[in-house]
mmCIF file of C-alpha atoms in Angstrom:
data_model
loop_
_atom_site.group_PDB
_atom_site.id
_atom_site.type_symbol
_atom_site.label_atom_id
_atom_site.label_comp_id
_atom_site.label_asym_id
_atom_site.label_seq_id
_atom_site.Cartn_x
_atom_site.Cartn_y
_atom_site.Cartn_z
ATOM 1 C CA MET A 1100 -42.733 -50.067 -38.657
ATOM 2 C CA ARG A 1101 -41.809 -46.428 -38.292
ATOM 3 C CA SER A 1102 -40.481 -44.782 -41.453
ATOM 4 C CA ARG A 1103 -37.171 -43.014 -41.065
ATOM 5 C CA PHE A 1104 -35.553 -39.739 -42.019
ATOM 6 C CA ILE A 1105 -31.797 -39.664 -41.428
ATOM 7 C CA PRO A 1106 -30.449 -36.125 -41.787
ATOM 8 C CA LEU A 1107 -27.198 -37.240 -40.184
ATOM 9 C CA LEU A 1108 -25.001 -40.266 -40.651
ATOM 10 C CA ALA A 1109 -22.841 -39.609 -37.618
ATOM 11 C CA VAL A 1110 -24.330 -36.805 -35.596
ATOM 12 C CA LEU A 1111 -25.572 -33.339 -36.267
ATOM 13 C CA LEU A 1112 -27.131 -30.590 -34.305
ATOM 14 C CA VAL A 1113 -29.089 -27.527 -35.019
ATOM 15 C CA ALA A 1114 -29.708 -24.916 -32.370
ATOM 16 C CA PRO A 1115 -28.206 -21.856 -30.759
ATOM 17 C CA LEU A 1116 -24.998 -22.813 -28.964
ATOM 18 C CA ALA A 1117 -24.283 -21.523 -25.468
ATOM 19 C CA ARG A 1118 -20.799 -20.034 -25.492
ATOM 20 C CA ALA A 1119 -18.453 -17.987 -23.342
ATOM 21 C CA ALA A 1120 -18.446 -15.033 -25.707
ATOM 22 C CA LYS A 1121 -19.786 -11.514 -25.840
ATOM 23 C CA PRO A 1122 -23.357 -11.441 -27.255
ATOM 24 C CA VAL A 1123 -23.898 -8.761 -29.902
ATOM 25 C CA THR A 1124 -26.709 -7.718 -32.206
ATOM 26 C CA ILE A 1125 -26.229 -7.370 -35.951
ATOM 27 C CA ALA A 1126 -26.151 -3.582 -35.614
ATOM 28 C CA GLN A 1127 -23.440 -3.803 -32.935
ATOM 29 C CA LEU A 1128 -21.381 -6.196 -35.071
ATOM 30 C CA GLU A 1129 -21.596 -3.890 -38.069
ATOM 31 C CA GLN A 1130 -20.282 -1.054 -35.905
ATOM 32 C CA ILE A 1131 -17.378 -3.278 -34.838
ATOM 33 C CA LEU A 1132 -16.644 -4.164 -38.471
ATOM 34 C CA LEU A 1133 -16.649 -0.485 -39.378
ATOM 35 C CA THR A 1134 -14.066 0.191 -36.668
ATOM 36 C CA ASP A 1135 -11.958 -2.816 -37.685
ATOM 37 C CA HIS A 1136 -11.369 -1.621 -41.258
ATOM 38 C CA GLY A 1137 -7.654 -1.383 -41.995
ATOM 39 C CA GLN A 1138 -6.589 -3.733 -39.195
ATOM 40 C CA SER A 1139 -4.737 -6.983 -39.842
ATOM 41 C CA ASP A 1140 -6.597 -10.132 -40.874
ATOM 42 C CA GLY A 1141 -5.477 -12.014 -37.759
ATOM 43 C CA ARG A 1142 -6.495 -9.246 -35.362
ATOM 44 C CA VAL A 1143 -9.972 -8.859 -36.847
ATOM 45 C CA ALA A 1144 -10.547 -12.640 -36.885
ATOM 46 C CA SER A 1145 -9.422 -12.969 -33.254
ATOM 47 C CA GLN A 1146 -11.840 -10.245 -32.186
ATOM 48 C CA LEU A 1147 -14.737 -11.860 -34.064
ATOM 49 C CA ALA A 1148 -13.983 -15.246 -32.455
ATOM 50 C CA ASN A 1149 -14.969 -13.773 -29.075
ATOM 51 C CA LEU A 1150 -18.415 -12.656 -30.246
ATOM 52 C CA ALA A 1151 -21.783 -14.401 -30.524
ATOM 53 C CA LEU A 1152 -24.672 -13.023 -32.546
ATOM 54 C CA THR A 1153 -28.099 -12.853 -30.928
ATOM 55 C CA GLU A 1154 -29.876 -12.391 -34.287
ATOM 56 C CA ARG A 1155 -29.949 -14.451 -37.467
ATOM 57 C CA VAL A 1156 -27.822 -13.329 -40.411
ATOM 58 C CA THR A 1157 -29.143 -13.606 -43.963
ATOM 59 C CA ALA A 1158 -26.973 -14.786 -46.852
ATOM 60 C CA GLU A 1159 -27.127 -11.327 -48.413
ATOM 61 C CA ARG A 1160 -25.848 -9.603 -45.278
ATOM 62 C CA LEU A 1161 -23.027 -12.148 -44.838
ATOM 63 C CA ALA A 1162 -21.935 -11.628 -48.447
ATOM 64 C CA SER A 1163 -21.845 -7.872 -47.831
ATOM 65 C CA TRP A 1164 -19.654 -8.320 -44.735
ATOM 66 C CA GLN A 1165 -17.244 -10.682 -46.451
ATOM 67 C CA ALA A 1166 -16.891 -8.306 -49.398
ATOM 68 C CA GLN A 1167 -15.514 -5.692 -47.005
ATOM 69 C CA PHE A 1168 -12.645 -7.918 -45.825
ATOM 70 C CA SER A 1169 -10.299 -9.824 -48.117
ATOM 71 C CA GLY A 1170 -8.498 -11.760 -45.375
ATOM 72 C CA ARG A 1171 -9.219 -15.515 -45.326
ATOM 73 C CA ARG A 1172 -9.354 -15.741 -41.522
ATOM 74 C CA THR A 1173 -11.761 -12.818 -41.215
ATOM 75 C CA GLN A 1174 -14.056 -14.194 -43.927
ATOM 76 C CA GLU A 1175 -14.001 -17.576 -42.155
ATOM 77 C CA ALA A 1176 -14.828 -15.966 -38.792
ATOM 78 C CA LEU A 1177 -17.754 -14.080 -40.347
ATOM 79 C CA LEU A 1178 -19.062 -17.312 -41.880
ATOM 80 C CA LEU A 1179 -18.929 -19.041 -38.495
ATOM 81 C CA LEU A 1180 -20.735 -16.153 -36.804
ATOM 82 C CA ALA A 1181 -23.484 -16.323 -39.413
ATOM 83 C CA ASP A 1182 -23.796 -20.123 -39.271
ATOM 84 C CA GLU A 1183 -23.923 -20.179 -35.474
ATOM 85 C CA SER A 1184 -26.731 -17.605 -35.614
ATOM 86 C CA ALA A 1185 -28.751 -19.696 -38.072
ATOM 87 C CA PHE A 1186 -31.285 -20.718 -35.431
ATOM 88 C CA GLN A 1187 -31.721 -17.336 -33.810
ATOM 89 C CA THR A 1188 -34.592 -14.972 -34.662
ATOM 90 C CA LEU A 1189 -34.323 -12.367 -37.403
ATOM 91 C CA PRO A 1190 -33.741 -8.734 -36.447
ATOM 92 C CA ALA A 1191 -36.748 -6.445 -36.734
ATOM 93 C CA SER A 1192 -35.448 -5.169 -40.081
ATOM 94 C CA GLY A 1193 -35.990 -8.643 -41.568
ATOM 95 C CA LEU A 1194 -39.672 -8.746 -40.618
ATOM 96 C CA THR A 1195 -42.477 -7.059 -42.521
ATOM 97 C CA GLY A 1196 -44.527 -6.148 -39.469
ATOM 98 C CA ASP A 1197 -47.726 -7.232 -41.221
ATOM 99 C CA PRO A 1198 -50.479 -8.827 -39.093
ATOM 100 C CA PRO A 1199 -51.078 -12.603 -39.179
ATOM 101 C CA PRO A 1200 -53.272 -13.778 -42.072
ATOM 102 C CA GLY A 1201 -55.807 -15.454 -39.767
ATOM 103 C CA LEU A 1202 -56.569 -19.112 -39.145
ATOM 104 C CA PRO A 1203 -58.384 -19.900 -42.434
ATOM 105 C CA ALA A 1204 -55.561 -18.423 -44.539
ATOM 106 C CA GLU A 1205 -52.911 -20.077 -42.376
ATOM 107 C CA GLY A 1206 -54.589 -23.432 -42.928
ATOM 108 C CA LYS A 1207 -54.563 -22.922 -46.695
ATOM 109 C CA ILE A 1208 -50.856 -22.012 -46.674
ATOM 110 C CA LEU A 1209 -49.973 -25.107 -44.659
ATOM 111 C CA ALA A 1210 -52.104 -27.290 -46.947
ATOM 112 C CA ALA A 1211 -50.258 -25.851 -49.963
ATOM 113 C CA ALA A 1212 -46.904 -26.582 -48.291
ATOM 114 C CA LEU A 1213 -47.925 -30.159 -47.576
ATOM 115 C CA ALA A 1214 -49.074 -30.600 -51.187
ATOM 116 C CA TYR A 1215 -45.736 -29.178 -52.329
ATOM 117 C CA THR A 1216 -43.814 -31.826 -50.395
ATOM 118 C CA THR A 1217 -45.982 -34.710 -51.587
ATOM 119 C CA GLN A 1218 -46.553 -33.707 -55.203
ATOM 120 C CA THR A 1219 -44.273 -31.011 -56.614
ATOM 121 C CA LEU A 1220 -41.026 -32.514 -55.306
ATOM 122 C CA ARG A 1221 -41.805 -35.820 -56.973
ATOM 123 C CA ASN A 1222 -42.034 -34.062 -60.329
ATOM 124 C CA LEU A 1223 -38.568 -32.511 -60.202
ATOM 125 C CA PRO A 1224 -36.433 -33.456 -63.216
ATOM 126 C CA ASN A 1225 -33.416 -35.735 -62.886
ATOM 127 C CA PHE A 1226 -30.403 -33.553 -62.139
ATOM 128 C CA LEU A 1227 -26.884 -33.478 -60.739
ATOM 129 C CA ALA A 1228 -25.428 -31.108 -58.162
ATOM 130 C CA THR A 1229 -22.237 -30.757 -56.172
ATOM 131 C CA ARG A 1230 -22.406 -30.746 -52.368
ATOM 132 C CA GLN A 1231 -19.455 -28.749 -51.006
ATOM 133 C CA THR A 1232 -18.918 -28.917 -47.253
ATOM 134 C CA LEU A 1233 -16.679 -26.856 -44.999
ATOM 135 C CA HIS A 1234 -15.967 -28.756 -41.754
ATOM 136 C CA PHE A 1235 -15.288 -26.912 -38.492
ATOM 137 C CA GLU A 1236 -14.780 -28.209 -34.967
ATOM 138 C CA ALA A 1237 -13.367 -27.252 -31.583
ATOM 139 C CA SER A 1238 -9.881 -28.464 -30.716
ATOM 140 C CA LEU A 1239 -10.189 -31.832 -28.974
ATOM 141 C CA ASP A 1240 -7.209 -31.061 -26.733
ATOM 142 C CA ARG A 1241 -8.838 -27.833 -25.584
ATOM 143 C CA VAL A 1242 -12.188 -29.583 -25.113
ATOM 144 C CA VAL A 1243 -10.633 -32.184 -22.803
ATOM 145 C CA GLU A 1244 -8.521 -29.598 -20.985
ATOM 146 C CA GLN A 1245 -11.540 -27.413 -20.388
ATOM 147 C CA ALA A 1246 -13.501 -30.385 -19.063
ATOM 148 C CA ARG A 1247 -10.749 -31.095 -16.526
ATOM 149 C CA ASN A 1248 -10.910 -27.495 -15.334
ATOM 150 C CA SER A 1249 -14.702 -27.189 -15.293
ATOM 151 C CA ALA A 1250 -15.899 -29.759 -12.765
ATOM 152 C CA GLY A 1251 -19.352 -28.875 -11.550
ATOM 153 C CA SER A 1252 -20.179 -26.437 -14.346
ATOM 154 C CA THR A 1253 -23.470 -26.959 -16.127
ATOM 155 C CA MET A 1254 -25.107 -25.894 -19.338
ATOM 156 C CA GLN A 1255 -28.646 -26.178 -20.584
ATOM 157 C CA SER A 1256 -29.333 -28.904 -23.122
ATOM 158 C CA LEU A 1257 -30.006 -27.468 -26.573
ATOM 159 C CA GLY A 1258 -33.693 -27.307 -27.294
ATOM 160 C CA THR A 1259 -34.653 -28.511 -23.789
ATOM 161 C CA PRO A 1260 -33.990 -25.686 -21.305
ATOM 162 C CA SER A 1261 -35.470 -27.700 -18.444
ATOM 163 C CA LEU A 1262 -32.875 -30.455 -18.727
ATOM 164 C CA PRO A 1263 -29.495 -29.396 -17.293
ATOM 165 C CA ILE A 1264 -26.555 -31.531 -18.348
ATOM 166 C CA GLU A 1265 -22.908 -31.690 -17.350
ATOM 167 C CA SER A 1266 -20.960 -29.727 -19.908
ATOM 168 C CA VAL A 1267 -18.413 -27.007 -20.489
ATOM 169 C CA ASN A 1268 -18.269 -23.574 -22.029
ATOM 170 C CA TYR A 1269 -18.273 -23.287 -25.784
ATOM 171 C CA LEU A 1270 -14.852 -23.163 -27.455
ATOM 172 C CA PRO A 1271 -14.155 -21.365 -30.755
ATOM 173 C CA LEU A 1272 -14.381 -23.575 -33.821
ATOM 174 C CA HIS A 1273 -11.632 -23.807 -36.410
ATOM 175 C CA PHE A 1274 -11.537 -24.966 -40.009
ATOM 176 C CA ILE A 1275 -10.664 -28.643 -40.509
ATOM 177 C CA ARG A 1276 -11.070 -29.343 -44.183
ATOM 178 C CA LYS A 1277 -13.258 -29.044 -47.262
ATOM 179 C CA SER A 1278 -14.986 -31.996 -48.899
ATOM 180 C CA SER A 1279 -17.034 -32.416 -52.045
ATOM 181 C CA ALA A 1280 -19.566 -35.002 -53.194
ATOM 182 C CA LEU A 1281 -21.675 -35.428 -56.315
ATOM 183 C CA VAL A 1282 -25.399 -35.737 -55.643
ATOM 184 C CA THR A 1283 -27.832 -37.197 -58.162
ATOM 185 C CA TYR A 1284 -31.584 -36.603 -57.939
ATOM 186 C CA ARG A 1285 -33.198 -39.298 -60.059
ATOM 187 C CA ASP A 1286 -36.785 -40.548 -60.305
ATOM 188 C CA GLY A 1287 -37.863 -38.510 -57.296
ATOM 189 C CA ARG A 1288 -35.055 -39.734 -55.043
ATOM 190 C CA GLU A 1289 -31.755 -38.334 -53.861
ATOM 191 C CA VAL A 1290 -28.778 -40.569 -54.654
ATOM 192 C CA LEU A 1291 -25.281 -39.901 -53.397
ATOM 193 C CA ALA A 1292 -23.367 -40.782 -56.556
ATOM 194 C CA SER A 1293 -19.945 -40.189 -55.062
ATOM 195 C CA HIS A 1294 -18.937 -39.532 -51.482
ATOM 196 C CA ASP A 1295 -15.789 -38.404 -49.763
ATOM 197 C CA SER A 1296 -15.317 -41.170 -47.187
ATOM 198 C CA ALA A 1297 -13.168 -38.871 -45.065
ATOM 199 C CA VAL A 1298 -16.348 -37.022 -44.066
ATOM 200 C CA HIS A 1299 -17.181 -39.870 -41.706
ATOM 201 C CA TYR A 1300 -13.869 -39.374 -39.958
ATOM 202 C CA PHE A 1301 -14.987 -35.939 -38.859
ATOM 203 C CA GLY A 1302 -18.190 -37.338 -37.412
ATOM 204 C CA LEU A 1303 -20.783 -35.108 -39.039
ATOM 205 C CA THR A 1304 -22.626 -35.611 -42.305
ATOM 206 C CA THR A 1305 -26.070 -34.742 -43.622
ATOM 207 C CA ASN A 1306 -28.407 -35.865 -46.359
ATOM 208 C CA GLY A 1307 -32.092 -35.624 -47.187
ATOM 209 C CA GLU A 1308 -32.081 -31.945 -48.130
ATOM 210 C CA PHE A 1309 -33.740 -32.657 -51.497
ATOM 211 C CA GLY A 1310 -36.967 -34.007 -50.086
ATOM 212 C CA PRO A 1311 -36.951 -36.373 -47.085
ATOM 213 C CA ILE A 1312 -36.471 -33.607 -44.532
ATOM 214 C CA LEU A 1313 -39.477 -31.736 -45.918
ATOM 215 C CA THR A 1314 -41.666 -34.833 -46.165
ATOM 216 C CA VAL A 1315 -40.873 -36.037 -42.649
ATOM 217 C CA VAL A 1316 -41.106 -32.669 -40.894
ATOM 218 C CA LEU A 1317 -44.324 -31.597 -42.633
ATOM 219 C CA GLY A 1318 -45.844 -35.022 -42.007
ATOM 220 C CA ASP A 1319 -44.890 -34.999 -38.322
ATOM 221 C CA ALA A 1320 -45.926 -31.378 -37.840
ATOM 222 C CA ALA A 1321 -49.352 -32.056 -39.381
ATOM 223 C CA HIS A 1322 -50.023 -34.446 -36.459
ATOM 224 C CA SER A 1323 -48.463 -32.162 -33.841
ATOM 225 C CA SER A 1324 -48.346 -28.457 -33.012
ATOM 226 C CA VAL A 1325 -47.997 -25.740 -35.660
ATOM 227 C CA VAL A 1326 -48.490 -22.048 -34.848
ATOM 228 C CA TRP A 1327 -48.110 -18.810 -36.752
ATOM 229 C CA GLY A 1328 -44.704 -17.166 -36.510
ATOM 230 C CA TYR A 1329 -44.248 -14.043 -38.629
ATOM 231 C CA TRP A 1330 -43.976 -12.616 -42.135
ATOM 232 C CA GLN A 1331 -40.443 -12.497 -43.547
ATOM 233 C CA GLN A 1332 -39.296 -10.534 -46.573
ATOM 234 C CA HIS A 1333 -37.213 -12.736 -48.901
ATOM 235 C CA GLY A 1334 -36.165 -10.735 -51.953
ATOM 236 C CA ASP A 1335 -39.391 -9.843 -53.721
ATOM 237 C CA THR A 1336 -41.341 -12.598 -51.934
ATOM 238 C CA ARG A 1337 -43.120 -12.323 -48.594
ATOM 239 C CA LEU A 1338 -42.721 -15.644 -46.796
ATOM 240 C CA ALA A 1339 -45.099 -17.029 -44.174
ATOM 241 C CA VAL A 1340 -43.079 -18.478 -41.301
ATOM 242 C CA PHE A 1341 -44.618 -21.104 -39.000
ATOM 243 C CA ARG A 1342 -43.203 -22.549 -35.796
ATOM 244 C CA TYR A 1343 -43.787 -26.225 -35.056
ATOM 245 C CA ARG A 1344 -43.076 -28.697 -32.263
ATOM 246 C CA VAL A 1345 -43.187 -32.497 -32.625
ATOM 247 C CA PRO A 1346 -43.427 -34.712 -29.499
ATOM 248 C CA VAL A 1347 -41.346 -37.857 -29.258
ATOM 249 C CA GLU A 1348 -44.343 -40.133 -29.933
ATOM 250 C CA GLU A 1349 -44.875 -38.485 -33.352
ATOM 251 C CA SER A 1350 -41.210 -38.154 -34.298
ATOM 252 C CA HIS A 1351 -39.708 -39.766 -37.402
ATOM 253 C CA TYR A 1352 -36.513 -37.719 -37.120
ATOM 254 C CA LEU A 1353 -33.713 -40.246 -36.703
ATOM 255 C CA VAL A 1354 -30.478 -39.254 -34.977
ATOM 256 C CA GLU A 1355 -27.567 -41.680 -35.219
ATOM 257 C CA TYR A 1356 -24.221 -41.522 -33.463
ATOM 258 C CA ARG A 1357 -21.564 -43.911 -32.274
ATOM 259 C CA GLU A 1358 -20.857 -44.525 -28.615
ATOM 260 C CA GLY A 1359 -19.085 -47.856 -28.704
ATOM 261 C CA GLY A 1360 -21.719 -49.133 -31.146
ATOM 262 C CA LEU A 1361 -24.331 -47.423 -33.285
ATOM 263 C CA VAL A 1362 -26.895 -45.551 -31.160
ATOM 264 C CA GLN A 1363 -30.216 -44.467 -32.679
ATOM 265 C CA SER A 1364 -33.000 -42.313 -31.298
ATOM 266 C CA TYR A 1365 -36.140 -40.532 -32.496
ATOM 267 C CA PRO A 1366 -36.146 -37.396 -30.326
ATOM 268 C CA ALA A 1367 -38.818 -34.767 -30.030
ATOM 269 C CA TYR A 1368 -37.897 -31.709 -32.078
ATOM 270 C CA HIS A 1369 -38.997 -28.225 -33.071
ATOM 271 C CA GLY A 1370 -38.156 -25.557 -35.629
ATOM 272 C CA GLU A 1371 -39.475 -23.204 -38.289
ATOM 273 C CA ILE A 1372 -40.860 -23.562 -41.813
ATOM 274 C CA ALA A 1373 -40.813 -20.605 -44.231
ATOM 275 C CA VAL A 1374 -43.401 -20.946 -47.027
ATOM 276 C CA ASP A 1375 -44.292 -18.977 -50.142
ATOM 277 C CA PRO A 1376 -48.055 -18.524 -49.557
ATOM 278 C CA ALA A 1377 -48.767 -18.287 -53.288
ATOM 279 C CA THR A 1378 -47.213 -21.637 -54.279
ATOM 280 C CA GLY A 1379 -46.597 -23.608 -51.086
ATOM 281 C CA SER A 1380 -42.870 -23.750 -51.961
ATOM 282 C CA ILE A 1381 -40.642 -24.077 -48.898
ATOM 283 C CA PHE A 1382 -37.653 -21.722 -48.756
ATOM 284 C CA ARG A 1383 -36.262 -22.549 -45.313
ATOM 285 C CA ILE A 1384 -36.679 -25.300 -42.754
ATOM 286 C CA SER A 1385 -34.974 -25.936 -39.422
ATOM 287 C CA VAL A 1386 -34.977 -28.900 -37.073
ATOM 288 C CA VAL A 1387 -33.790 -28.713 -33.454
ATOM 289 C CA SER A 1388 -33.759 -31.930 -31.458
ATOM 290 C CA GLU A 1389 -35.020 -32.184 -27.875
ATOM 291 C CA PRO A 1390 -33.233 -35.271 -26.524
ATOM 292 C CA VAL A 1391 -34.278 -36.953 -23.278
ATOM 293 C CA MET A 1392 -32.811 -39.782 -21.190
ATOM 294 C CA PRO A 1393 -30.454 -41.369 -22.042
ATOM 295 C CA PHE A 1394 -29.592 -39.099 -24.970
ATOM 296 C CA GLU A 1395 -29.390 -35.662 -23.278
ATOM 297 C CA PRO A 1396 -25.718 -35.064 -24.067
ATOM 298 C CA VAL A 1397 -26.405 -35.370 -27.792
ATOM 299 C CA ALA A 1398 -27.771 -32.260 -29.481
ATOM 300 C CA SER A 1399 -28.684 -32.539 -33.148
ATOM 301 C CA GLY A 1400 -30.430 -30.748 -35.954
ATOM 302 C CA ILE A 1401 -30.225 -29.171 -39.380
ATOM 303 C CA LEU A 1402 -31.187 -26.027 -41.285
ATOM 304 C CA VAL A 1403 -31.672 -25.913 -45.071
ATOM 305 C CA GLU A 1404 -32.259 -22.854 -47.247
ATOM 306 C CA TYR A 1405 -33.829 -23.254 -50.693
ATOM 307 C CA SER A 1406 -33.972 -20.979 -53.704
ATOM 308 C CA SER A 1407 -34.770 -20.973 -57.404
ATOM 309 C CA VAL A 1408 -32.391 -22.214 -60.125
ATOM 310 C CA ILE A 1409 -32.960 -22.403 -63.875
ATOM 311 C CA LEU A 1410 -32.686 -25.845 -65.483
ATOM 312 C CA ALA A 1411 -33.406 -26.135 -69.216
ATOM 313 C CA GLY A 1412 -35.127 -22.756 -69.185
ATOM 314 C CA ARG A 1413 -37.424 -23.546 -66.267
ATOM 315 C CA ALA A 1414 -37.211 -22.462 -62.610
ATOM 316 C CA TYR A 1415 -37.061 -25.077 -59.851
ATOM 317 C CA ILE A 1416 -36.811 -24.670 -56.073
ATOM 318 C CA VAL A 1417 -33.741 -26.590 -54.814
ATOM 319 C CA PRO A 1418 -31.477 -26.488 -51.738
ATOM 320 C CA LEU A 1419 -28.649 -23.949 -51.950
ATOM 321 C CA HIS A 1420 -27.255 -23.773 -48.417
ATOM 322 C CA GLY A 1421 -27.325 -25.770 -45.207
ATOM 323 C CA VAL A 1422 -25.929 -25.566 -41.689
ATOM 324 C CA ALA A 1423 -25.433 -28.569 -39.424
ATOM 325 C CA LEU A 1424 -24.163 -28.497 -35.853
ATOM 326 C CA SER A 1425 -23.435 -31.337 -33.460
ATOM 327 C CA LYS A 1426 -22.642 -31.598 -29.775
ATOM 328 C CA VAL A 1427 -21.705 -35.085 -28.563
ATOM 329 C CA PRO A 1428 -19.768 -36.479 -25.609
ATOM 330 C CA VAL A 1429 -16.137 -37.458 -26.136
ATOM 331 C CA LEU A 1430 -15.587 -41.042 -24.991
ATOM 332 C CA PRO A 1431 -12.543 -41.694 -22.753
ATOM 333 C CA GLY A 1432 -9.688 -43.317 -24.614
ATOM 334 C CA PRO A 1433 -5.886 -43.384 -24.809
ATOM 335 C CA GLU A 1434 -5.855 -39.746 -25.883
ATOM 336 C CA THR A 1435 -8.902 -38.645 -23.870
ATOM 337 C CA PRO A 1436 -8.624 -39.957 -20.299
ATOM 338 C CA PRO A 1437 -11.626 -39.693 -17.941
ATOM 339 C CA THR A 1438 -12.432 -36.210 -16.660
ATOM 340 C CA ALA A 1439 -14.620 -34.880 -13.870
ATOM 341 C CA VAL A 1440 -16.944 -33.345 -16.464
ATOM 342 C CA THR A 1441 -17.817 -35.083 -19.738
ATOM 343 C CA PRO A 1442 -15.989 -33.365 -22.594
ATOM 344 C CA MET A 1443 -18.437 -32.201 -25.271
ATOM 345 C CA GLN A 1444 -17.163 -32.005 -28.841
ATOM 346 C CA ILE A 1445 -18.883 -29.434 -31.044
ATOM 347 C CA ARG A 1446 -18.731 -29.614 -34.841
ATOM 348 C CA LEU A 1447 -20.230 -27.470 -37.569
ATOM 349 C CA ASN A 1448 -20.738 -28.078 -41.277
ATOM 350 C CA ASP A 1449 -21.414 -25.305 -43.766
ATOM 351 C CA VAL A 1450 -22.913 -26.928 -46.869
ATOM 352 C CA ALA A 1451 -23.329 -25.324 -50.301
ATOM 353 C CA PHE A 1452 -25.075 -26.924 -53.279
ATOM 354 C CA THR A 1453 -23.648 -25.738 -56.600
ATOM 355 C CA GLY A 1454 -23.325 -26.724 -60.250
ATOM 356 C CA TYR A 1455 -26.910 -27.792 -60.875
ATOM 357 C CA ARG A 1456 -27.383 -29.430 -64.277
ATOM 358 C CA LEU A 1457 -29.883 -31.815 -65.784
ATOM 359 C CA PHE A 1458 -29.057 -35.510 -65.718
ATOM 360 C CA ARG A 1459 -29.606 -36.901 -69.195
ATOM 361 C CA ALA A 1460 -28.543 -39.987 -71.110
ATOM 362 C CA GLU A 1461 -27.864 -39.267 -74.755
ATOM 363 C CA ALA A 1462 -27.600 -41.721 -77.673
ATOM 364 C CA ARG A 1463 -26.891 -41.268 -81.389
ATOM 365 C CA ILE A 1464 -27.277 -43.694 -84.275
ATOM 366 C CA LEU A 1465 -24.043 -43.906 -86.268
ATOM 367 C CA THR A 1466 -23.807 -44.304 -90.029
ATOM 368 C CA ASN A 1467 -21.737 -47.153 -91.429
ATOM 369 C CA GLU A 1468 -18.936 -44.709 -92.295
ATOM 370 C CA GLU A 1469 -18.908 -43.188 -88.780
ATOM 371 C CA SER A 1470 -18.832 -46.624 -87.241
ATOM 372 C CA MET A 1471 -15.852 -47.643 -89.403
ATOM 373 C CA HIS A 1472 -14.044 -44.427 -88.471
ATOM 374 C CA LEU A 1473 -14.520 -45.046 -84.747
ATOM 375 C CA ARG A 1474 -13.253 -48.604 -85.197
ATOM 376 C CA GLY A 1475 -10.124 -47.378 -86.971
ATOM 377 C CA ASN A 1476 -11.511 -48.053 -90.464
ATOM 378 C CA ALA A 1477 -12.214 -51.654 -89.630
ATOM 379 C CA PRO A 1478 -15.118 -53.025 -91.640
ATOM 380 C CA ALA A 1479 -18.405 -52.769 -89.866
ATOM 381 C CA PHE A 1480 -19.891 -56.028 -88.578
ATOM 382 C CA THR A 1481 -22.421 -57.452 -91.005
ATOM 383 C CA PRO A 1482 -24.906 -59.861 -89.467
ATOM 384 C CA PRO A 1483 -25.359 -63.177 -91.268
ATOM 385 C CA GLN A 1484 -28.242 -63.182 -93.695
ATOM 386 C CA ARG A 1485 -31.117 -65.526 -93.009
ATOM 387 C CA PRO A 1486 -31.437 -68.041 -95.847
#
C-alpha cells in the first residue's frame, strides 16, 4: 500500500498564478514604491493589486518594503505580491554566480539532505509552536461573474503548460480572516494539539511542514529526476538549490478536495530543494502539482521556508514560513448557477510558525506540610500500616 503525505486537508496549490495584471521585476516594483511614498494607503494598495512580480521576493526584502509603509492595506498588498511570487525564480542579485560543484559533490550534498530527513529530524526535541494563518481568496461573486463573461477563454494548467483548461483571468485576492492553531512535535511526529475548525470552511489547510513533506519529497525525488539548479546566498550561508521532478508513478504526494464527495489523487509534481551543503539541512522546499485527467482543474502545492531557532540553548532548524495556493472549480449550486466557463476559485494561505518552546512535563515531590497547605490544612492521608 502506498504511503501518504497530505500537505492539504481541503486543497492547496503552489505555483505561479496566471493573472490579468502588469508583470514587473523587483527593481521596477521598488521604483514604483519610491514614487508612491506620501500617497494614501488605499491608492498605493490599489496600484499594487494590479501588479504581478516575475521574480521571487525574500523575507528580508518584504520586511524592508513593509517598513516603508504603515498602511494596513498596503502592507497586505505587499505580502500578497511576495507570496504569489514564491514559486518564481530569484533575481540575479540573489544568486552567487558560482559554478556548479560537479556531479560527485552534488551527490554528496543530496545524500546529506536525505540523511537529514531520515535521521536528524527524528532527533528533534519535543516542542510546541503556534501556527498562524492569514487566509486570502478571490471574491466568489466576481469569480462567477467573470466566468459568465469569459466563455471560450483558456488558461494553461499550473505546472503542466501542455494541458490547456477552461478557466478565467486571475482576480485580486482579499483578506478573509486570521486563524491560529497550536502544533505539538512529540516523539518525532507532528501533532495538531488544537485546531480552528473554521479553517475547513475556507477550503485550504496544510500540515506536514515539520517532517512529512521533506521525507516524502526527498524519497520520491531519489527515485526520479534531480538536477542542479544554482547557488543561493542565504544570510551567511551559501545554499545548494536542486530542481526535481517526480512522475505520477513515483508520487506519494496526496491531494484531497471535495467535489460532491472526497476526491483524492497522487499527481506528478516538481519543485526546488535548497540545502546547506555542510550539514544537509533543508532551508526551503517547494512542491508544484502536475494534475492530469480528470484532475486538471485542480492545481495544488506548497512552499515551506525553514530557519534556525534556539531551544534550551541549542539551535534547531524548524519551519518559520509557508505559502499555500489553491485553484479549484466552483461547483454549481443555489448561489453559483451553471456558467459557460467553469468558475475557478483561487485561495492563498500565508502561514507563520511562532512561539517555539520545549514541551516538557514537570513533577515535584511535596513535603507533608506543603501537601496540607494545598489541601487547605487538611491532614495528609496516611496509608494503613501493615500489621
